[in-house]
Coordinates of C-alpha atoms and ligand atoms in Angstrom, one line a residue:
M1 CA 0.0 0.0 0.0
T2 CA 1.3 3.4 -1.0
S3 CA 1.8 6.0 1.8
Y4 CA 1.5 9.7 1.2
V5 CA 3.4 12.8 2.1
F6 CA 1.5 16.0 1.6
I7 CA 3.4 19.2 1.2
T8 CA 1.6 22.5 1.8
G9 CA 3.0 26.0 1.9
G10 CA 2.3 29.0 4.1
V11 CA 3.0 32.7 4.6
V12 CA 4.0 33.5 1.0
S13 CA 4.4 31.8 -2.3
S14 CA 7.7 31.1 -4.1
L15 CA 9.3 29.6 -1.1
G16 CA 10.6 26.7 -3.1
K17 CA 7.9 24.1 -2.3
G18 CA 8.7 22.3 -5.6
I19 CA 12.4 22.0 -4.8
T20 CA 11.7 21.0 -1.2
S21 CA 9.3 18.3 -2.3
A22 CA 11.8 17.1 -4.9
C23 CA 14.6 17.0 -2.4
L24 CA 12.5 15.1 0.1
G25 CA 11.8 12.6 -2.7
A26 CA 15.5 12.3 -3.4
I27 CA 16.5 11.5 0.2
L28 CA 13.6 9.0 0.6
E29 CA 14.7 7.4 -2.7
A30 CA 18.2 7.3 -1.5
R31 CA 16.9 4.9 1.2
G32 CA 15.7 2.4 -1.3
L33 CA 12.1 3.5 -1.7
T34 CA 10.2 4.0 -5.0
I35 CA 8.6 7.4 -5.2
S36 CA 5.8 9.0 -7.2
M37 CA 5.2 12.7 -7.2
I38 CA 2.1 14.7 -7.9
K39 CA 1.4 18.5 -8.1
L40 CA -2.0 19.8 -7.3
D41 CA -2.5 23.3 -8.7
P42 CA -5.5 25.3 -7.4
Y43 CA -5.8 27.6 -10.4
I44 CA -8.8 27.2 -12.8
N45 CA -6.9 26.6 -16.1
V46 CA -7.4 23.0 -17.1
D47 CA -3.7 22.6 -17.7
P48 CA -0.7 24.9 -17.9
G49 CA -0.3 24.4 -21.7
T50 CA -1.9 27.7 -22.6
M51 CA -0.4 29.7 -19.7
S52 CA 2.1 32.5 -20.5
P53 CA 5.7 31.6 -19.6
F54 CA 6.0 35.3 -18.6
Q55 CA 3.6 34.7 -15.7
H56 CA 3.9 31.1 -14.9
G57 CA 7.4 30.0 -16.0
E58 CA 8.1 27.1 -18.3
V59 CA 5.6 24.5 -19.4
F60 CA 7.3 21.2 -18.6
V61 CA 6.5 18.3 -21.0
T62 CA 6.4 14.7 -19.6
H63 CA 7.2 11.5 -21.5
D64 CA 3.6 10.9 -22.4
G65 CA 3.2 14.5 -23.8
T66 CA 1.4 16.1 -20.9
E67 CA 2.0 19.9 -20.6
T68 CA 2.6 20.4 -16.9
D69 CA 3.7 22.8 -14.2
L70 CA 7.5 23.4 -14.0
D71 CA 7.7 21.7 -10.6
L72 CA 7.4 18.4 -12.4
G73 CA 10.7 19.2 -13.9
H74 CA 12.2 19.5 -10.5
Y75 CA 10.7 16.2 -9.5
E76 CA 12.2 14.4 -12.5
R77 CA 15.6 16.0 -12.0
F78 CA 15.8 14.9 -8.4
V79 CA 14.0 11.6 -8.3
R80 CA 14.8 8.8 -10.7
T81 CA 11.7 6.6 -9.9
A82 CA 9.3 9.5 -10.3
K83 CA 8.1 9.4 -13.8
G84 CA 5.7 12.3 -14.5
G85 CA 2.7 12.0 -16.8
R86 CA -0.9 12.7 -17.3
D87 CA -1.8 11.7 -13.7
S88 CA 0.9 13.7 -12.0
N89 CA -0.5 17.2 -12.3
F90 CA -4.1 18.2 -11.6
T91 CA -5.6 21.6 -11.5
T92 CA -9.0 22.8 -10.1
G93 CA -10.1 23.2 -13.8
R94 CA -9.3 19.6 -14.6
I95 CA -11.0 18.3 -11.5
Y96 CA -14.2 20.4 -12.2
E97 CA -14.1 19.4 -15.9
S98 CA -14.2 15.8 -14.9
V99 CA -16.9 16.2 -12.2
I100 CA -19.1 18.2 -14.6
A101 CA -18.7 15.6 -17.4
K102 CA -19.8 12.9 -14.9
E103 CA -22.8 15.0 -13.8
R104 CA -23.8 15.5 -17.5
R105 CA -23.6 11.8 -18.1
G106 CA -25.8 11.2 -15.1
D107 CA -23.2 9.3 -13.1
Y108 CA -24.3 10.9 -9.9
L109 CA -27.8 9.5 -10.3
G110 CA -29.5 12.9 -9.7
A111 CA -27.7 13.8 -6.5
T112 CA -26.9 17.4 -5.8
V113 CA -23.3 17.7 -6.9
Q114 CA -21.2 19.5 -4.2
V115 CA -17.7 20.5 -3.4
I116 CA -17.8 18.0 -0.5
P117 CA -18.1 15.1 -1.3
H118 CA -18.0 15.2 -5.1
I119 CA -15.1 17.5 -5.8
T120 CA -13.1 16.2 -2.9
D121 CA -13.8 12.6 -3.9
E122 CA -12.6 13.3 -7.4
I123 CA -9.4 14.9 -6.0
K124 CA -8.7 11.8 -3.8
Q125 CA -9.3 9.5 -6.8
C126 CA -6.9 11.5 -8.9
V127 CA -4.2 11.4 -6.2
Q128 CA -4.6 7.7 -5.8
R129 CA -4.4 7.2 -9.5
G130 CA -1.3 9.4 -9.8
A131 CA 0.4 7.6 -6.9
G132 CA 0.5 4.3 -8.9
D133 CA 2.2 1.5 -7.0
A134 CA 5.1 3.5 -5.5
D135 CA 6.1 3.0 -1.9
I136 CA 5.6 6.7 -1.2
C137 CA 3.7 9.3 -3.1
L138 CA 4.7 12.9 -2.5
V139 CA 1.9 15.3 -3.2
E140 CA 2.6 19.1 -3.4
I141 CA -0.3 21.4 -3.1
G142 CA 0.3 24.6 -5.0
G143 CA -0.6 28.0 -3.6
T144 CA -0.6 29.1 0.0
V145 CA -2.7 27.9 2.9
G146 CA -5.5 30.4 3.3
D147 CA -6.2 30.8 -0.5
I148 CA -9.8 30.3 -1.4
E149 CA -8.9 28.1 -4.3
S150 CA -6.8 25.6 -2.3
L151 CA -9.6 24.7 0.2
P152 CA -11.0 21.7 -1.6
F153 CA -7.5 20.2 -2.1
L154 CA -6.7 20.7 1.6
E155 CA -10.0 19.2 2.6
A156 CA -9.3 16.2 0.4
I157 CA -5.9 15.6 1.9
R158 CA -7.3 16.0 5.4
Q159 CA -9.8 13.2 4.6
M160 CA -7.1 11.0 3.4
G161 CA -5.3 11.3 6.7
I162 CA -8.4 10.1 8.5
E163 CA -9.2 7.3 6.0
M164 CA -5.8 5.9 5.6
G165 CA -4.5 6.4 9.2
R166 CA -1.7 8.6 10.4
D167 CA 0.8 5.8 9.9
H168 CA 0.2 6.1 6.1
V169 CA 0.0 9.9 5.8
V170 CA 2.5 12.6 6.7
Y171 CA 1.8 16.3 6.5
V172 CA 4.7 18.6 5.8
H173 CA 4.2 22.4 5.9
L174 CA 6.7 24.8 4.4
T175 CA 6.8 28.3 5.9
L176 CA 8.9 31.5 5.9
V177 CA 10.8 32.7 8.9
P178 CA 11.8 36.2 8.0
Y179 CA 14.7 38.2 9.4
I180 CA 13.9 41.8 10.1
P181 CA 17.2 43.7 9.6
T182 CA 16.1 47.0 11.3
S183 CA 15.6 45.2 14.6
S184 CA 18.0 42.3 13.9
E185 CA 15.3 39.8 14.8
I186 CA 14.1 36.5 13.4
K187 CA 10.3 36.4 13.4
T188 CA 8.4 33.2 14.0
K189 CA 4.9 34.7 14.1
P190 CA 4.1 34.2 10.4
T191 CA 4.8 30.5 10.9
Q192 CA 2.6 30.3 14.0
H193 CA -0.2 31.9 12.1
S194 CA 0.2 29.8 9.0
V195 CA 0.0 26.6 11.1
K196 CA -3.0 28.0 13.0
E197 CA -4.7 28.5 9.6
L198 CA -3.9 24.9 8.6
R199 CA -5.2 23.6 11.9
S200 CA -8.4 25.5 11.6
I201 CA -9.2 23.3 8.6
G202 CA -8.3 20.2 10.5
I203 CA -4.7 19.5 9.5
Q204 CA -2.0 19.4 12.2
P205 CA 1.3 19.3 10.4
D206 CA 3.8 16.6 11.4
I207 CA 6.8 18.4 10.0
L208 CA 7.6 22.0 9.4
V209 CA 10.3 23.1 6.9
C210 CA 11.2 26.7 7.7
R211 CA 12.7 28.8 5.0
S212 CA 15.1 31.5 6.2
V213 CA 18.2 33.3 5.1
D214 CA 20.5 31.6 7.7
P215 CA 20.1 28.4 9.7
L216 CA 17.4 28.6 12.3
P217 CA 18.8 29.2 15.8
D218 CA 17.8 26.7 18.5
A219 CA 15.7 29.3 20.4
E220 CA 13.5 29.9 17.4
R221 CA 13.2 26.2 16.6
K222 CA 12.0 25.6 20.2
K223 CA 9.6 28.5 20.1
I224 CA 8.1 27.4 16.8
A225 CA 7.7 23.8 18.1
L226 CA 6.0 25.0 21.2
F227 CA 3.5 27.3 19.4
T228 CA 2.7 24.9 16.5
N229 CA 2.5 21.6 18.4
V230 CA 5.2 20.1 16.3
P231 CA 8.0 18.1 17.9
E232 CA 11.2 20.2 18.0
K233 CA 13.3 17.7 16.0
S234 CA 10.6 17.9 13.3
V235 CA 11.1 21.6 12.8
I236 CA 13.6 21.5 9.9
S237 CA 15.6 24.5 8.9
A238 CA 15.9 25.2 5.2
W239 CA 18.2 28.1 4.8
D240 CA 19.2 29.8 1.5
A241 CA 21.6 27.4 -0.2
D242 CA 24.2 28.7 -2.6
D243 CA 23.7 25.5 -4.6
L244 CA 20.4 23.7 -5.1
Y245 CA 22.2 20.4 -5.0
K246 CA 23.2 20.9 -1.4
I247 CA 19.6 20.8 -0.2
P248 CA 19.2 17.0 -0.1
A249 CA 22.1 16.7 2.3
M250 CA 20.9 19.7 4.3
M251 CA 17.6 18.0 4.9
H252 CA 19.1 14.6 5.5
D253 CA 21.5 15.9 8.1
Q254 CA 18.6 17.2 10.1
G255 CA 16.9 13.7 9.9
L256 CA 14.0 14.6 7.7
D257 CA 13.9 11.2 5.9
G258 CA 14.2 9.4 9.2
I259 CA 11.2 11.3 10.7
V260 CA 9.1 10.4 7.7
A261 CA 10.2 6.8 7.8
R262 CA 9.5 6.5 11.5
Q263 CA 6.0 7.8 11.2
L264 CA 5.3 5.5 8.3
G265 CA 6.7 2.5 10.3
L266 CA 9.4 1.8 7.7
D267 CA 12.7 0.2 8.6
L268 CA 15.0 1.4 5.9
P269 CA 18.7 1.1 5.0
E270 CA 20.9 4.2 5.5
A271 CA 20.6 6.9 2.8
D272 CA 23.3 6.9 0.2
L273 CA 23.7 10.6 -0.9
S274 CA 27.2 10.1 -2.5
E275 CA 25.9 11.1 -6.0
W276 CA 24.7 14.4 -4.6
D277 CA 28.0 15.0 -2.8
E278 CA 29.8 14.4 -6.1
I279 CA 27.7 16.9 -7.9
V280 CA 28.3 19.6 -5.2
E281 CA 32.0 18.7 -5.3
A282 CA 32.1 19.0 -9.1
K283 CA 30.3 22.4 -9.1
Q284 CA 32.7 23.8 -6.4
N285 CA 35.8 22.7 -8.2
P286 CA 35.5 23.6 -11.9
E287 CA 38.5 23.5 -14.2
A288 CA 37.3 26.1 -16.6
Q289 CA 34.6 28.8 -17.1
V290 CA 32.5 29.4 -20.2
H291 CA 30.1 32.2 -21.2
I292 CA 27.0 31.0 -22.9
A293 CA 24.5 33.4 -24.5
L294 CA 20.9 32.3 -24.2
V295 CA 19.0 34.3 -26.8
G296 CA 15.3 34.2 -26.2
K297 CA 12.1 36.1 -25.7
Y298 CA 11.0 35.6 -22.1
M299 CA 14.1 36.9 -20.4
G300 CA 12.2 38.9 -17.7
L301 CA 11.2 35.7 -15.9
K302 CA 14.2 33.3 -15.7
D303 CA 11.8 30.4 -14.8
S304 CA 10.7 30.4 -18.4
Y305 CA 13.8 28.5 -19.3
I306 CA 14.4 26.7 -16.1
S307 CA 14.9 23.2 -17.6
L308 CA 17.2 24.6 -20.2
V309 CA 19.3 26.5 -17.6
E310 CA 19.5 23.4 -15.5
A311 CA 20.5 21.2 -18.4
L312 CA 23.3 23.6 -19.3
Q313 CA 24.5 23.5 -15.7
H314 CA 24.3 19.7 -15.8
G315 CA 26.6 19.9 -18.9
G316 CA 28.9 21.9 -16.7
I317 CA 28.8 19.4 -13.8
H318 CA 29.8 16.6 -16.1
T319 CA 32.7 18.5 -17.8
R320 CA 33.8 20.3 -14.6
T321 CA 33.0 23.6 -16.2
R322 CA 31.5 26.7 -14.6
V323 CA 28.7 27.7 -17.0
K324 CA 27.9 31.5 -16.9
I325 CA 24.6 32.1 -18.7
H326 CA 23.9 35.5 -20.2
F327 CA 20.2 36.1 -20.9
I328 CA 19.9 38.1 -24.1
E329 CA 16.6 39.5 -25.5
S330 CA 16.5 38.7 -29.2
R331 CA 14.7 42.0 -29.7
D332 CA 17.9 43.8 -28.5
I333 CA 19.8 42.0 -31.2
E334 CA 17.3 43.3 -33.8
E335 CA 17.7 46.9 -32.4
K336 CA 21.4 47.0 -31.6
G337 CA 22.9 44.3 -33.7
V338 CA 24.9 41.2 -32.7
G339 CA 27.6 43.1 -30.8
C340 CA 26.4 41.6 -27.5
L341 CA 27.3 38.1 -28.8
E342 CA 31.0 39.0 -29.2
G343 CA 33.0 37.3 -26.6
M344 CA 30.4 34.6 -26.0
D345 CA 31.9 31.1 -26.0
G346 CA 28.7 29.4 -27.0
I347 CA 25.2 30.3 -28.1
V348 CA 21.9 28.7 -27.3
V349 CA 18.6 29.6 -29.0
P350 CA 15.8 28.0 -27.1
G351 CA 12.2 27.1 -28.0
G352 CA 9.5 29.7 -28.3
F353 CA 6.2 30.8 -29.8
G354 CA 5.2 34.0 -31.5
D355 CA 7.1 36.3 -33.8
R356 CA 8.5 38.8 -31.3
G357 CA 12.3 38.9 -31.7
I358 CA 12.3 36.3 -34.5
E359 CA 14.7 38.2 -36.8
G360 CA 17.1 38.6 -33.8
K361 CA 17.2 34.9 -33.4
I362 CA 17.8 34.3 -37.1
E363 CA 20.7 36.8 -36.9
T364 CA 22.0 35.0 -33.9
A365 CA 22.1 31.7 -35.8
R366 CA 23.9 33.5 -38.6
F367 CA 26.4 35.0 -36.3
A368 CA 27.2 31.6 -34.7
R369 CA 27.5 29.9 -38.1
E370 CA 29.7 32.5 -39.7
N371 CA 32.0 33.0 -36.7
G372 CA 32.4 29.4 -35.7
V373 CA 30.8 29.8 -32.3
P374 CA 29.3 26.6 -30.9
Y375 CA 25.6 26.7 -31.4
L376 CA 22.8 24.6 -29.8
G377 CA 19.4 25.3 -31.2
I378 CA 16.3 23.9 -29.6
C379 CA 13.0 23.6 -31.4
L380 CA 12.5 27.2 -32.6
G381 CA 16.3 27.3 -32.3
L382 CA 16.4 24.7 -35.1
Q383 CA 13.8 26.5 -37.1
V384 CA 15.6 29.8 -37.1
A385 CA 18.9 28.0 -38.1
V386 CA 17.0 26.5 -41.1
I387 CA 15.5 29.8 -42.1
E388 CA 18.9 31.5 -41.8
A389 CA 20.6 28.8 -44.0
A390 CA 17.8 29.0 -46.5
R391 CA 18.2 32.8 -46.9
N392 CA 22.0 33.1 -46.7
L393 CA 23.3 29.8 -48.0
A394 CA 20.7 28.5 -50.4
G395 CA 19.7 31.9 -51.8
L396 CA 16.1 31.5 -50.9
K397 CA 15.2 35.2 -50.4
G398 CA 12.5 35.9 -47.9
A399 CA 12.5 32.4 -46.5
M400 CA 10.5 32.2 -43.3
S401 CA 8.2 30.0 -41.2
T402 CA 4.5 30.3 -41.9
E403 CA 4.1 30.7 -38.2
F404 CA 5.4 34.2 -38.7
D405 CA 4.6 35.0 -42.3
K406 CA 1.8 33.2 -44.0
N407 CA 2.8 34.6 -47.4
T408 CA 6.5 33.9 -47.4
P409 CA 7.8 32.9 -50.9
H410 CA 9.8 30.1 -49.3
P411 CA 8.0 28.4 -46.4
V412 CA 11.0 26.4 -45.2
I413 CA 9.2 25.8 -41.9
A414 CA 5.5 25.2 -42.1
L415 CA 2.6 23.1 -40.8
I416 CA 2.7 19.5 -42.2
T417 CA -0.6 20.2 -43.9
E418 CA 0.9 23.1 -45.7
W419 CA 3.7 21.1 -47.4
R420 CA 3.1 17.4 -47.4
D421 CA 1.5 16.0 -50.6
I422 CA -1.3 13.8 -49.4
S423 CA -3.7 14.1 -52.2
G424 CA -5.4 10.9 -53.0
D425 CA -4.8 9.3 -49.6
T426 CA -7.9 10.3 -47.6
E427 CA -7.0 8.5 -44.5
E428 CA -3.6 10.1 -44.3
R429 CA -5.1 13.5 -45.2
D430 CA -7.5 13.3 -42.3
E431 CA -4.7 12.3 -40.0
Q432 CA -2.4 15.0 -41.2
S433 CA -5.0 17.7 -41.0
E434 CA -5.6 16.7 -37.5
M435 CA -1.9 16.9 -36.8
G436 CA -1.7 20.3 -38.4
G437 CA -4.0 21.8 -35.9
T438 CA -2.5 20.1 -32.9
M439 CA 0.8 20.2 -31.2
R440 CA 3.4 17.4 -31.6
L441 CA 3.8 16.5 -27.9
G442 CA 5.8 14.0 -25.8
A443 CA 8.4 11.4 -26.4
Q444 CA 9.0 10.1 -30.0
S445 CA 11.7 8.0 -31.6
V446 CA 14.4 9.6 -33.6
T447 CA 16.9 7.9 -35.9
L448 CA 20.3 9.6 -36.2
Q449 CA 22.7 9.5 -39.1
K450 CA 25.7 7.2 -38.4
G451 CA 28.9 9.2 -37.9
S452 CA 27.1 12.6 -37.5
L453 CA 27.8 15.0 -34.7
A454 CA 24.4 14.1 -33.3
A455 CA 25.1 10.3 -33.3
R456 CA 28.6 10.8 -31.9
S457 CA 27.2 13.0 -29.1
Y458 CA 24.6 10.4 -28.1
G459 CA 26.9 7.5 -28.8
R460 CA 24.1 5.7 -30.6
T461 CA 21.7 6.2 -33.5
D462 CA 18.3 5.4 -31.9
I463 CA 17.0 7.9 -29.4
E464 CA 13.8 9.1 -27.9
E465 CA 13.1 12.7 -27.0
R466 CA 10.2 14.9 -26.0
H467 CA 8.5 17.3 -28.4
R468 CA 6.3 20.4 -28.1
H469 CA 5.7 22.2 -31.4
R470 CA 3.4 22.6 -34.3
Y471 CA 5.7 23.5 -37.2
E472 CA 8.1 21.3 -39.1
V473 CA 11.0 21.6 -41.6
N474 CA 9.4 21.6 -45.0
N475 CA 10.8 18.5 -46.7
N476 CA 10.4 20.0 -50.1
Y477 CA 13.4 22.3 -49.3
R478 CA 15.6 19.6 -47.9
E479 CA 17.6 19.0 -51.1
Q480 CA 18.4 22.6 -51.6
L481 CA 19.4 23.0 -48.0
E482 CA 21.6 19.9 -48.2
K483 CA 23.3 21.3 -51.2
A484 CA 24.0 24.4 -49.2
G485 CA 25.8 22.4 -46.6
M486 CA 23.2 21.5 -44.0
V487 CA 23.0 17.9 -42.8
F488 CA 19.8 16.5 -41.6
S489 CA 21.3 14.2 -39.1
G490 CA 18.1 13.1 -37.3
V491 CA 14.7 12.1 -38.6
S492 CA 11.5 10.8 -37.1
I493 CA 9.8 7.5 -38.2
D494 CA 7.6 9.5 -40.5
D495 CA 10.6 11.3 -42.0
L496 CA 10.2 14.7 -40.3
V497 CA 13.4 16.5 -39.6
E498 CA 14.5 16.1 -36.0
M499 CA 18.2 17.3 -36.0
I500 CA 20.3 19.5 -38.2
E501 CA 24.1 20.3 -38.2
F502 CA 26.9 21.8 -40.2
P503 CA 29.8 19.4 -40.4
E504 CA 32.3 22.1 -41.3
H505 CA 31.5 24.1 -38.1
P506 CA 33.2 23.3 -34.8
F507 CA 29.7 22.5 -33.2
F508 CA 26.5 23.6 -34.9
L509 CA 23.7 21.3 -33.8
A510 CA 20.0 21.9 -33.4
S511 CA 17.0 19.7 -32.5
Q512 CA 13.3 19.9 -33.2
F513 CA 12.8 18.2 -29.8
H514 CA 13.5 19.4 -26.3
P515 CA 16.5 17.6 -24.8
E516 CA 16.4 19.8 -21.7
F517 CA 13.4 17.9 -20.4
T518 CA 15.3 14.7 -19.9
S519 CA 18.5 16.1 -18.4
N520 CA 19.2 15.6 -14.8
P521 CA 22.2 16.5 -12.6
R522 CA 23.3 13.0 -11.8
D523 CA 23.3 11.7 -15.4
G524 CA 23.5 14.9 -17.5
H525 CA 22.4 14.8 -21.1
P526 CA 24.6 13.9 -24.0
L527 CA 23.7 17.0 -26.1
F528 CA 24.4 19.4 -23.3
I529 CA 27.5 17.6 -22.1
N530 CA 29.0 17.6 -25.6
F531 CA 27.9 21.1 -26.3
I532 CA 29.8 22.4 -23.2
R533 CA 32.7 20.2 -24.0
A534 CA 32.9 21.6 -27.6
V535 CA 32.6 25.1 -26.2
R536 CA 35.6 24.5 -24.0
E537 CA 37.6 23.0 -26.7
N538 CA 36.8 25.8 -29.1
C539 CA 37.7 28.6 -26.7
E540 CA 40.3 27.0 -24.5
C541 CA 38.7 28.9 -21.7
E542 CA 40.6 29.2 -18.5
L543 CA 39.2 29.8 -15.0
P544 CA 39.5 33.5 -14.2
E545 CA 42.2 34.1 -11.6
A546 CA 39.9 35.2 -8.8
A547 CA 37.6 32.3 -9.2
E548 CA 40.3 29.7 -8.7
G549 CA 40.8 27.7 -5.5
Ligands
LIG601 N1 6.7 27.9 -32.5 C1 7.4 26.7 -33.0 C2 6.4 25.6 -33.4 O1 5.3 25.6 -32.9 C3 8.4 26.2 -32.1 C4 7.9 25.7 -30.8 C5 9.0 25.5 -29.8 O2 10.0 26.0 -29.9 N2 8.6 24.8 -28.7 O3 6.8 24.7 -34.1

């Protein structure tokens, strides 16, 4: 039987509940348990697929093609057994959608449909489905205790504690313990109030994780324990870490995994955190430093590219390189030129939607190609590289993606329905027109060309990677682009372009898929590792004097 750990948050949002949940998953997994992880999001959107990255950060895509909250990315990066998917992320909108559909079908046999029990029952069923057969399921509840929207979720998890027994359910509450500089005081009152709020809806937390700038002094730990009715040793201090990967050890050192195991009656082997120690060691002792330009559109909110930034850092960990990422607005390149790219050791153009800054990205691809700067293009980053090559190498003036210019004379990137000849085959036509309107999502197989940079990077020719896009390279232009020097080194089963490269260039590689979603700190990802390696070889970058030692 699966046991549950529910993680709620109080006082303010953005305390790092996702990271805390992921790290708790990591240390429990390090004691030999299998873990599943779920995020419950109280907002009304049915899924985060249509939410703006400006507001909400990145949309993370799981293996099965579900567009989810970015916290699922943290889970997959920290916990190997946690495989996110359709049943790992539920929003209020999705819960209501399902209950209303059942009501319309008559499933409730005429009963008055209410928040309790119908919505809460639906939540419980979803959580149990998402838990699968893992030993422990960690469930993070988005938002902050006290929000109107989160009430049904909190009520559902309260009921689960009663129904399953407290030896199968653990409540963890994450709060903020602020430091007031003017009076040099640490304040525990917000934590006291947050727990009071939680208790007023029937949940007594078993464990508190207190976020603060510095480690929590004993006096404050005692005070919090006394006022919240939580044992002193279960008040865990989570101070600001200079490195994310130090957090599993920080929590383990305070006995967090042991407290959970004891409550659930589990007799477990000692935690082996050596892999996390190695990561921290590698990050602290780099051999070189590289400067990478990330040329995108959502630079105001760094969370928009969180998986990508992490994946680049993983590349650094596995090559002992300090990776300095410079966020550059592609609009700025349009307005001020490519000057800001001078001095960059490598360039990444990430995925994106919408035409803002598109010419700046095309110019960026050109700069990288012409100046021999290592380039990694992802999704839109592949598409702009194709457009650039079409215009400047194949002489296709005005080449563009139909996403940005419906009337381009050379639609080198377009919806499949716009370029594939499917006349005569009605079945295929129906299928294709359906695909034209929808997004290609989730993991799909890719075949790599033997001997290509792509195949050498992966060390094999059959791979599987996750997608999230509508537009494709127009196969009718492939021959012309090949003549111009571009190699199509990866293709899908149905002959869609998946990877491109320029063999003459030190490292110019782009993928239609998103490799960043499958990178994690312990294993890294071959594309990012090889990209950083190539950047290092290309620039012979040294560690700056001051950063050594
Ligand atoms: N906008 C492009 C498409 O839909 C690229 C998407 C992306 O980069 N994820 O094909």
